[in-house]
């Protein structure tokens, strides 16, 4: 894994192109490639002005933070308390050197890491050393033998050292963050509180995917798609800008980790970043290799260059702001510029899995997943506010994962090694597992805390409402390690229907499951966004449209195929309103919803008697133990029956209008399945 006295010259380019999959490896393990081919960019792809970015189906861009300078942002993070935090004379505590020390053998290179940072165009680059910059004096006079005589026009970047902090432990990353990153603090429970800067949420309108000969036909493009195109040349321009920035630093953080707990289908990822916060975040969110696995990690399958502290060039083709998040599936690389929000890395990799896994006949899913003591597995799909996290976290069941999963021929597996939980209004009483998971090793993003006691105020939205905690999944007591399970028995689609016309529980046939899976419905209520005066329907295909790569019907067809093969049952559960719309009716009690979920898990609902509703044609059970029968049929809970019918027709119309985006796409040669899915929608 390590090589000695090697510069970032041709050898690095060889290794770099090996990672990209261009070239041939000979019997001695050497790698050769065509230099001309390496430098030839793909043909430029033209784009109509304004296309794609205005058609993003699910924009969750966070509102602008109320500050003008970095110091103002930092001031929002801490609340003044009495007494004020005492200060030691002379400037406080002196911290020791953090990070691993440089090996005594001298200048030691991580060749594969060096290759990851090598530029496509330069012949030499910075000399990468494993260790902390504070120990640079130990290696300053180590003899260095270049592989070739430097050219007269060699870049200054080839004369400097860049230290690699490779797979540091959480304790080492704490030291790096607190010592070098302003805005990093240890909270009263031991978590690391940090700030993501100006961006406190993802930037979907700034996300780009390279459109080449392969992806042009494979990916979902056009209206409703999250995939906004860019060409290969523009990607390389942004990649060069990111690599140049990372190479200019005294140190960079490198994580080598895995995605997918299924050992037969795991993906090796490398994350190169400038901040300890980002390194700790990915340490928590990805699957952590053992020391033996790390020693033999080899070439990654996908690499992220996170230069988010540095903006993109706004005058570069396809750029619409100083932020750009770019994915090149052909090169298996991702470049981040102009945003330090860590969620871009997590969801970027999820998008990559949405592309790679279906190629292996494995379904990638934006869902929670848990398992009963008898081995019965349930999948939970739902947008924000539907109760997905709450309902999938059950003390009587094992947690396989809270957000991202794969369904293969062997069963289900969690893609991630951690959880990324919302913290706004968090309390010990409502979410005890998440509350207790916020301890040493956990990253707390953009929270506000008391400057003296360091106790976090989870109700404070001064920085953003999108406060988050990232922690290893083993911090949840009933998590199942390894995070794998048998085939699901139940597929539960959650909707918070603020119109109050969907039943609390209904059983779906396969076509209905596909229809509602593609629709991905929930509703926003008045007061959640400025200008929202009444319930507003929102749809996100596959309950995660912002992350899918292929057309939604392809994921739906795979879901139906696996459900049919394994005998799984589909359910639609409304966690929203009953007896009227928001403002008139009341929210369905969580206790009732839990009784419904328990009945699904136990299998008792399979033996219940059902009747069918009008318009949506949903099968409603006549009785569920522990749930009042009068709320099971929505119309019975409404006093004004005419208002109910009008509202039902209104919601049905919104479903139909949303689904028009998908009607032109045929599944299979004859398109018969497409017709069945359309027939499963509202009929009026």
XYZ file of C-alpha atoms in Angstrom:
684
model
C 0.000 0.000 0.000
C 2.913 2.374 0.767
C 5.832 3.305 -1.444
C 8.960 5.252 -0.559
C 10.652 8.200 -2.313
C 8.139 8.525 -5.141
C 6.903 11.767 -6.666
C 3.546 12.473 -8.234
C 4.792 11.988 -11.765
C 3.976 9.486 -14.483
C 3.558 6.646 -11.968
C 0.783 8.589 -10.312
C -0.952 9.201 -13.609
C -0.716 5.481 -14.346
C -2.309 4.597 -11.026
C -4.875 7.344 -11.396
C -5.968 6.073 -14.795
C -6.015 2.536 -13.479
C -8.576 3.714 -10.931
C -10.608 5.291 -13.721
C -10.609 2.035 -15.642
C -8.566 3.220 -18.640
C -5.661 1.034 -19.613
C -4.253 -2.442 -19.153
C -2.443 -4.139 -16.290
C 0.397 -6.484 -17.183
C 1.595 -9.588 -15.357
C 3.940 -7.589 -13.148
C 1.139 -5.368 -11.922
C 2.354 -2.370 -13.942
C -0.183 -0.240 -15.721
C 0.016 1.362 -19.137
C -2.353 3.547 -21.118
C -2.531 5.819 -24.109
C -1.521 9.336 -23.118
C -3.359 10.742 -26.103
C -6.535 8.933 -25.163
C -6.190 10.142 -21.583
C -6.185 13.777 -22.594
C -8.877 13.630 -25.262
C -12.136 15.002 -23.850
C -15.460 13.645 -25.029
C -17.424 15.750 -27.550
C -19.099 18.781 -26.058
C -22.807 18.418 -25.413
C -25.003 21.422 -26.079
C -27.827 22.311 -23.760
C -30.813 24.518 -24.299
C -30.751 27.657 -22.202
C -32.513 27.182 -18.899
C -33.205 23.507 -19.511
C -33.221 20.987 -16.717
C -32.536 23.194 -13.708
C -36.051 24.603 -13.699
C -37.543 21.133 -13.908
C -35.975 19.624 -10.789
C -38.831 17.752 -9.178
C -37.786 17.955 -5.529
C -36.005 21.114 -4.414
C -35.057 21.021 -0.753
C -32.668 23.956 -0.828
C -32.474 25.384 2.679
C -33.447 29.039 3.194
C -30.598 31.524 3.434
C -28.991 31.800 6.853
C -29.398 35.226 8.451
C -25.783 36.360 8.590
C -23.389 38.451 6.524
C -19.964 37.382 7.764
C -18.310 34.240 9.133
C -17.985 35.880 12.542
C -21.735 36.565 12.577
C -22.385 32.907 11.752
C -20.135 31.774 14.599
C -21.927 34.147 16.974
C -25.239 32.407 16.208
C -23.802 29.080 17.311
C -23.282 30.000 20.973
C -25.783 31.452 23.389
C -24.397 33.709 26.100
C -25.064 32.428 29.585
C -24.314 33.496 33.128
C -21.701 33.032 34.365
C -19.756 33.428 31.171
C -17.308 30.714 30.254
C -14.154 31.294 32.349
C -10.973 31.884 30.386
C -7.538 30.791 31.492
C -4.808 33.384 31.655
C -2.501 33.237 28.724
C -4.950 32.061 26.124
C -6.459 28.838 27.435
C -5.509 25.229 27.065
C -2.552 24.249 24.969
C -3.278 21.202 22.841
C -0.750 18.617 21.786
C 0.019 17.402 18.309
C -2.801 15.340 16.811
C -2.885 12.800 14.030
C -0.555 9.930 13.297
C 3.166 10.538 13.385
C 5.329 10.186 10.335
C 6.913 6.721 10.123
C 10.528 6.665 11.273
C 11.638 5.222 7.930
C 11.386 8.717 6.479
C 9.266 10.138 3.692
C 6.486 7.599 3.154
C 3.954 7.884 0.347
C 0.487 6.434 0.162
C 0.762 5.732 -3.533
C -2.938 5.124 -4.141
C -3.831 8.312 -2.269
C -1.209 10.241 -4.206
C -2.727 8.960 -7.414
C -6.139 10.156 -6.315
C -4.788 13.686 -5.988
C -2.683 13.654 -9.170
C -3.795 16.125 -11.805
C -4.563 14.977 -15.312
C -2.469 17.706 -16.893
C 0.620 18.247 -14.739
C 3.653 16.008 -14.886
C 4.460 16.428 -11.201
C 2.462 17.392 -8.178
C 2.799 17.840 -4.434
C 4.677 15.217 -2.469
C 2.118 13.543 -0.230
C 3.210 12.460 3.215
C 1.282 10.524 5.789
C 1.269 12.513 9.009
C 0.441 15.835 10.577
C 1.859 19.152 9.283
C 3.066 19.934 12.802
C 5.587 17.121 12.413
C 6.894 18.449 9.097
C 10.243 19.287 10.646
C 10.938 15.601 11.064
C 10.926 15.071 7.313
C 12.145 18.412 6.053
C 15.687 17.145 5.356
C 14.855 13.651 4.124
C 16.590 13.102 0.761
C 14.186 13.003 -2.161
C 14.933 11.284 -5.464
C 12.657 12.406 -8.316
C 11.698 9.916 -10.998
C 12.733 12.393 -13.676
C 14.536 15.723 -13.947
C 11.990 18.505 -13.307
C 11.183 20.638 -16.317
C 12.052 24.315 -16.240
C 8.356 25.258 -16.024
C 7.559 22.937 -13.107
C 4.679 24.209 -10.968
C 5.354 25.450 -7.453
C 2.846 22.836 -6.276
C 5.438 20.210 -7.152
C 7.855 21.680 -4.605
C 5.638 21.467 -1.524
C 4.463 18.747 0.829
C 0.791 17.913 1.327
C 0.216 15.756 4.377
C -2.337 12.973 4.140
C -4.382 12.320 7.273
C -5.574 8.879 6.287
C -8.511 7.179 8.047
C -7.964 8.972 11.337
C -9.857 7.826 14.422
C -12.701 9.975 15.793
C -10.444 11.159 18.639
C -7.775 12.320 16.172
C -10.406 14.045 14.032
C -11.786 15.803 17.124
C -8.305 17.189 17.795
C -7.900 18.352 14.210
C -11.326 20.020 14.131
C -11.025 21.791 17.490
C -7.467 22.907 16.871
C -7.795 24.108 13.278
C -11.467 24.640 12.371
C -13.215 27.664 13.804
C -16.748 26.804 14.887
C -15.907 23.311 16.185
C -16.729 22.584 19.829
C -17.327 19.618 22.133
C -20.856 19.623 23.547
C -21.874 18.554 27.046
C -22.628 15.000 25.860
C -19.310 14.643 24.028
C -20.536 15.203 20.460
C -18.610 17.432 18.038
C -20.649 20.518 17.158
C -19.667 22.175 13.899
C -20.919 24.519 11.199
C -21.435 23.774 7.516
C -21.037 27.421 6.491
C -23.364 29.330 4.187
C -25.065 26.174 2.900
C -27.108 24.329 5.519
C -28.858 21.980 3.093
C -28.284 20.328 -0.252
C -28.239 22.353 -3.483
C -30.142 20.180 -5.996
C -30.224 22.880 -8.669
C -26.418 22.965 -8.628
C -26.008 19.194 -9.016
C -24.768 18.019 -12.429
C -24.277 14.611 -14.051
C -21.997 14.081 -17.048
C -24.053 13.158 -20.104
C -21.987 10.929 -22.385
C -22.769 8.239 -24.939
C -23.646 5.736 -22.202
C -25.538 7.872 -19.717
C -27.473 9.650 -22.469
C -29.518 6.486 -23.009
C -29.372 4.957 -19.521
C -30.261 7.840 -17.215
C -33.534 9.665 -16.691
C -33.318 13.103 -18.288
C -35.883 15.820 -18.888
C -38.962 17.068 -17.064
C -39.203 15.888 -13.471
C -35.711 14.387 -13.466
C -33.115 15.401 -10.870
C -30.330 14.779 -13.390
C -29.103 18.057 -14.865
C -26.548 17.459 -17.588
C -23.000 18.685 -18.063
C -20.307 17.564 -20.480
C -17.009 15.797 -19.868
C -14.879 18.860 -20.558
C -16.709 20.981 -17.986
C -16.410 18.215 -15.423
C -12.639 18.101 -15.983
C -12.425 21.873 -15.552
C -14.207 21.640 -12.187
C -12.198 18.582 -11.204
C -8.959 20.405 -11.964
C -10.100 23.347 -9.850
C -10.930 21.057 -6.927
C -7.683 19.081 -7.179
C -5.615 22.266 -7.443
C -7.276 23.591 -4.294
C -6.707 20.337 -2.375
C -3.091 20.201 -3.563
C -2.521 23.757 -2.323
C -3.343 22.769 1.259
C -0.820 21.696 3.871
C -2.985 18.676 4.658
C -5.976 16.774 3.350
C -8.135 14.096 4.939
C -8.654 10.796 3.162
C -11.246 8.164 4.069
C -11.182 4.697 2.506
C -14.501 3.017 3.308
C -17.270 0.766 2.011
C -20.893 1.075 0.921
C -23.348 -1.829 1.295
C -23.149 -4.397 4.108
C -23.618 -7.209 1.575
C -19.986 -8.427 1.196
C -20.663 -9.722 -2.330
C -21.834 -6.331 -3.579
C -20.049 -3.732 -1.486
C -18.479 -0.701 -3.148
C -15.089 0.748 -2.179
C -15.161 4.545 -1.869
C -12.452 7.106 -1.234
C -13.293 10.567 0.095
C -10.665 13.309 -0.169
C -11.635 16.391 1.833
C -10.227 19.537 3.398
C -12.069 19.458 6.731
C -11.865 17.146 9.731
C -15.623 17.595 10.114
C -16.203 16.051 6.677
C -13.842 13.187 7.403
C -15.587 12.371 10.705
C -18.992 12.663 9.044
C -18.068 10.099 6.381
C -16.339 7.911 8.973
C -19.745 7.685 10.650
C -21.928 7.416 7.548
C -19.954 4.850 5.511
C -19.035 1.313 6.566
C -15.756 1.283 8.464
C -13.108 -1.233 7.263
C -11.151 -3.390 9.674
C -7.387 -2.692 9.859
C -6.793 -5.778 7.701
C -9.349 -4.638 5.105
C -7.817 -1.177 5.073
C -4.330 -2.574 4.524
C -5.563 -4.414 1.420
C -8.079 -1.797 0.301
C -6.542 -1.334 -3.149
C -8.078 0.890 -5.814
C -11.417 2.506 -4.919
C -14.514 2.008 -7.064
C -15.546 5.641 -6.606
C -13.747 8.790 -5.434
C -15.070 12.078 -4.032
C -12.986 15.254 -4.242
C -14.585 17.560 -1.673
C -13.187 21.054 -2.192
C -16.345 22.645 -0.858
C -14.519 25.509 0.850
C -13.517 26.733 -2.617
C -16.123 28.017 -5.120
C -16.477 26.938 -8.708
C -15.860 29.437 -11.483
C -19.295 30.882 -12.227
C -18.254 31.646 -15.786
C -17.616 27.979 -16.521
C -20.121 26.432 -18.926
C -23.224 24.958 -17.186
C -22.546 26.772 -13.898
C -25.428 28.783 -12.420
C -23.862 29.777 -9.091
C -20.617 29.463 -7.133
C -21.740 25.979 -6.040
C -21.349 22.879 -8.166
C -21.808 19.216 -7.246
C -20.705 17.091 -10.204
C -20.905 13.330 -10.807
C -19.088 11.517 -13.597
C -20.322 7.912 -13.707
C -17.864 6.975 -16.460
C -14.862 8.092 -14.422
C -16.581 7.130 -11.157
C -15.780 10.448 -9.546
C -17.609 13.227 -7.761
C -16.433 16.816 -7.364
C -17.819 19.261 -4.791
C -17.177 23.008 -5.016
C -18.784 25.904 -3.167
C -20.692 24.040 -0.444
C -19.513 22.549 2.844
C -22.816 20.839 3.646
C -21.778 17.251 4.397
C -25.069 15.774 3.192
C -23.937 16.348 -0.407
C -21.418 13.511 -0.003
C -23.919 11.114 1.560
C -26.622 11.679 -1.033
C -24.147 11.865 -3.911
C -22.977 8.354 -3.108
C -26.601 7.245 -2.769
C -27.212 8.470 -6.316
C -24.208 6.472 -7.496
C -25.635 3.346 -5.840
C -28.938 4.021 -7.618
C -26.970 3.648 -10.852
C -24.545 0.835 -10.021
C -26.820 -1.554 -8.119
C -29.595 -1.974 -10.742
C -26.867 -3.002 -13.189
C -26.334 -5.994 -10.880
C -30.097 -6.679 -10.715
C -30.126 -5.215 -7.187
C -32.832 -2.729 -6.226
C -31.626 0.414 -4.424
C -34.192 1.885 -2.035
C -34.683 5.151 -0.143
C -36.295 3.504 2.867
C -36.032 2.541 6.502
C -35.814 -1.153 7.343
C -36.313 -3.244 10.463
C -36.663 -6.915 11.366
C -38.741 -8.789 13.943
C -37.383 -11.429 16.276
C -38.810 -14.103 13.957
C -36.871 -12.734 10.989
C -39.748 -10.856 9.328
C -38.410 -7.771 7.524
C -40.367 -4.592 6.714
C -39.417 -1.681 4.445
C -40.647 1.845 5.281
C -40.892 4.473 2.523
C -41.866 8.056 3.276
C -40.933 11.680 2.701
C -40.096 14.154 5.449
C -42.741 14.384 8.149
C -44.421 11.052 7.416
C -42.933 9.240 10.428
C -40.507 6.978 8.575
C -37.738 7.278 11.178
C -40.116 7.049 14.138
C -41.998 3.991 12.848
C -38.957 2.087 11.610
C -37.309 2.581 15.023
C -39.098 0.027 17.182
C -37.756 -1.312 20.488
C -39.404 -4.652 19.766
C -37.595 -5.027 16.434
C -34.027 -4.850 15.145
C -33.000 -1.787 13.131
C -31.269 -2.732 9.868
C -31.082 0.875 8.704
C -32.916 4.192 8.673
C -32.464 5.558 5.151
C -30.711 3.638 2.336
C -30.944 -0.055 1.421
C -30.388 -2.655 -1.283
C -32.637 -5.615 -2.096
C -30.739 -8.412 -3.818
C -31.411 -12.090 -4.486
C -29.987 -12.775 -1.016
C -32.202 -10.309 0.896
C -31.837 -6.738 2.140
C -28.719 -4.867 3.227
C -28.053 -1.375 4.537
C -25.946 0.773 2.223
C -24.563 2.890 5.056
C -22.730 2.429 8.330
C -24.476 5.248 10.167
C -27.565 7.399 10.642
C -28.173 11.050 9.720
C -31.015 12.161 11.980
C -32.851 15.469 12.103
C -32.380 17.254 15.416
C -34.865 20.089 15.327
C -37.139 19.891 18.390
C -35.401 16.671 19.456
C -36.261 15.482 22.973
C -35.346 12.523 25.137
C -39.034 11.632 25.526
C -39.920 11.600 21.795
C -36.740 10.050 20.369
C -34.737 8.403 23.195
C -32.529 6.362 20.837
C -31.432 9.379 18.801
C -31.026 11.439 21.989
C -28.733 8.831 23.535
C -26.763 8.403 20.295
C -25.544 12.015 20.468
C -22.329 11.322 22.339
C -18.592 11.158 21.670
C -18.017 10.455 17.971
C -21.280 12.001 16.787
C -21.220 15.045 14.500
C -23.781 17.752 15.307
C -24.363 20.141 12.408
C -25.453 23.759 12.837
C -26.954 23.408 16.308
C -26.990 26.188 18.924
C -25.617 25.556 22.403
C -25.012 27.360 25.679
C -21.542 28.871 25.517
C -20.795 27.968 29.142
C -22.418 24.564 29.755
C -22.209 23.455 26.089
C -25.734 22.049 26.398
C -27.497 22.012 23.021
C -30.823 23.780 22.516
C -32.493 21.568 19.908
C -35.435 23.988 19.602
C -33.219 26.869 18.471
C -33.364 27.548 14.713
C -30.962 30.512 14.734
C -28.564 28.879 12.251
C -31.045 26.672 10.386
C -34.059 24.438 10.908
C -32.116 21.635 9.211
C -29.982 20.689 12.215
C -28.567 17.162 11.995
C -26.705 14.457 13.899
C -24.501 11.879 12.171
C -23.505 8.829 14.212
C -22.491 5.179 13.661
C -25.479 2.839 13.487
C -24.121 0.783 16.386
C -24.979 3.770 18.616
C -28.600 2.567 18.310
C -28.962 -0.233 20.931
C -31.218 -2.543 18.885
C -29.356 -2.177 15.585
C -28.595 -5.408 13.766
C -24.878 -5.789 13.050
C -24.071 -6.703 10.313
C -26.921 -4.673 8.820
C -28.413 -7.368 6.618
C -31.635 -9.374 6.686
C -33.803 -11.813 4.720
C -36.312 -10.791 2.052
C -38.986 -8.304 3.194
C -42.480 -9.541 3.959
C -44.060 -6.080 4.025
C -43.513 -2.930 1.982
C -45.043 0.050 3.812
C -45.626 3.338 1.958
C -46.147 6.254 4.344
C -48.055 9.439 3.489
C -48.916 12.367 5.722
C -52.203 13.271 4.008
C -53.112 16.750 5.223
C -56.227 16.661 3.007
C -57.620 13.979 5.340
C -59.134 11.727 2.651
C -56.749 8.762 2.554
C -57.496 5.907 4.976
C -55.149 5.262 7.902
C -54.382 1.828 6.434
C -55.086 0.128 3.109
C -53.773 -3.002 1.442
C -52.318 -2.606 -2.061
C -52.031 -5.024 -4.942
C -48.832 -5.013 -7.004
C -50.028 -2.460 -9.553
C -51.239 -0.123 -6.807
C -47.946 -0.518 -4.962
C -46.079 0.513 -8.113
C -48.428 3.455 -8.712
C -48.067 4.880 -5.210
C -44.332 4.078 -5.120
C -43.799 6.075 -8.316
C -46.056 8.885 -7.043
C -44.273 9.262 -3.678
C -47.005 11.424 -2.172
C -47.228 13.449 1.017
C -48.620 16.910 1.831
C -47.284 20.131 3.276
C -49.507 21.907 5.772
C -50.207 25.591 6.242
C -47.441 27.382 8.073
C -44.593 25.069 7.016
C -43.619 27.349 4.147
C -44.279 31.001 3.459
C -47.387 31.448 1.352
C -48.873 28.005 2.071
C -52.455 28.776 3.192
C -53.951 25.293 2.747
C -52.628 21.723 2.385
C -50.335 21.346 -0.612
C -49.575 18.001 -2.216
C -45.963 17.172 -2.942
C -44.708 14.196 -4.933
C -41.237 12.651 -5.068
C -40.867 9.632 -7.351
C -39.782 6.463 -5.536
C -39.917 8.515 -2.316
C -36.515 9.942 -3.228
C -36.629 11.593 -6.652
C -33.668 13.847 -5.868
C -31.324 10.844 -5.801
C -32.514 8.387 -8.468
C -30.608 8.015 -11.720
C -32.862 5.789 -13.838
C -36.478 6.361 -14.815
C -38.778 5.784 -11.779
C -40.721 3.045 -13.582
C -37.551 0.924 -13.745
C -37.198 0.931 -9.956
C -40.941 0.292 -9.610
C -40.781 -2.690 -11.964
C -37.862 -4.163 -9.991
C -39.788 -3.632 -6.748
C -42.870 -5.410 -8.095
C -40.762 -8.281 -9.431
C -39.060 -8.832 -6.079
C -42.306 -8.480 -4.123
C -44.017 -11.019 -6.362
C -41.105 -13.461 -6.166
C -40.976 -13.258 -2.346
C -44.703 -12.938 -1.649
C -44.373 -9.518 -0.008
C -47.456 -7.376 0.647
C -47.786 -3.650 -0.075
C -49.481 -1.259 2.364
C -50.394 2.429 2.227
C -50.400 4.054 5.686
C -51.684 7.602 6.219
C -50.059 9.261 9.235
C -51.791 12.584 8.510
C -55.281 13.910 9.136
C -58.680 12.342 9.716
C -62.197 13.835 9.924
C -61.251 16.827 7.795
C -58.295 18.584 6.224
C -55.590 20.334 8.219
C -57.278 23.009 10.347
C -60.615 21.191 10.501
C -59.819 17.560 11.223
C -57.256 16.117 13.608
C -53.997 14.280 13.131
C -54.205 10.516 13.465
C -52.765 9.577 16.838
C -49.319 8.015 16.769
C -50.611 5.287 19.102
C -53.174 4.262 16.468
C -50.551 4.240 13.722
C -48.287 2.043 15.855
C -51.177 -0.394 16.377
C -51.635 -0.519 12.601
C -47.918 -1.162 12.027
C -47.962 -3.859 14.724
C -50.888 -5.554 12.954
C -48.911 -5.495 9.690
C -45.874 -7.052 11.377
C -47.898 -9.755 13.120
C -49.678 -10.755 9.929
C -53.142 -10.311 11.457
C -54.160 -7.833 8.746
C -53.705 -10.525 6.104
C -56.672 -12.327 7.662
C -58.900 -9.268 8.027
C -62.001 -8.558 5.931
C -61.809 -5.595 3.547
C -64.007 -3.237 1.573
C -62.989 -1.044 -1.355
C -63.093 2.770 -1.451
C -64.346 4.850 -4.342
C -62.028 6.893 -6.607
C -58.695 5.404 -5.401
C -60.009 1.833 -5.130
C -58.126 1.107 -1.906
C -58.801 -1.997 0.195
C -59.643 -0.929 3.774
C -59.817 -3.412 6.685
C -63.110 -3.374 8.544
C -61.345 -3.718 11.869
C -57.883 -3.237 13.372
C -57.270 -4.137 16.994
C -56.745 -1.034 19.113
C -57.910 1.409 16.406
C -61.402 3.025 16.414
C -63.368 1.591 13.483
C -64.923 4.969 12.654
C -61.585 6.407 11.475
C -60.703 3.463 9.205
C -63.178 4.701 6.558
C -62.254 8.380 5.970
C -65.727 9.492 4.836
C -67.290 8.280 8.088
C -64.998 10.571 10.076
C -66.095 13.690 8.110
C -69.205 15.566 9.243
C -69.519 17.346 5.891
C -69.778 14.493 3.363
C -69.928 16.824 0.361
C -66.739 18.562 1.462
C -65.126 15.134 1.781
C -66.086 14.195 -1.792
C -64.864 17.520 -3.186
C -61.531 17.166 -1.345
C -61.148 13.559 -2.471
C -61.659 14.548 -6.118
C -59.191 17.415 -5.703
C -56.474 15.093 -4.383
C -57.230 12.512 -7.098
C -56.760 15.221 -9.707
C -53.393 16.179 -8.208
C -52.295 12.528 -8.376
C -53.365 12.292 -12.015
C -51.618 15.532 -13.004
C -48.396 14.438 -11.303
C -48.434 11.039 -13.012
C -48.630 12.556 -16.494
C -44.832 12.849 -16.349
C -44.549 9.044 -16.377
C -47.315 7.995 -18.786
C -45.131 8.111 -21.893
C -42.560 5.642 -20.558
C -43.144 1.996 -21.454
C -42.075 -0.878 -19.223
C -41.197 -3.890 -21.368
C -41.610 -4.239 -25.106
C -45.408 -4.202 -25.151
C -45.955 -1.608 -22.403
C -48.627 -3.791 -20.785
C -47.276 -3.216 -17.290
C -47.434 0.542 -17.814
C -51.141 0.237 -18.606
C -51.719 -1.810 -15.433
C -49.973 0.836 -13.308
C -52.060 3.640 -14.826
C -55.240 1.646 -14.191
C -54.241 1.356 -10.513
C -54.491 5.120 -10.048
C -57.601 7.132 -9.126
C -60.612 6.454 -11.345
C -63.066 9.322 -11.788
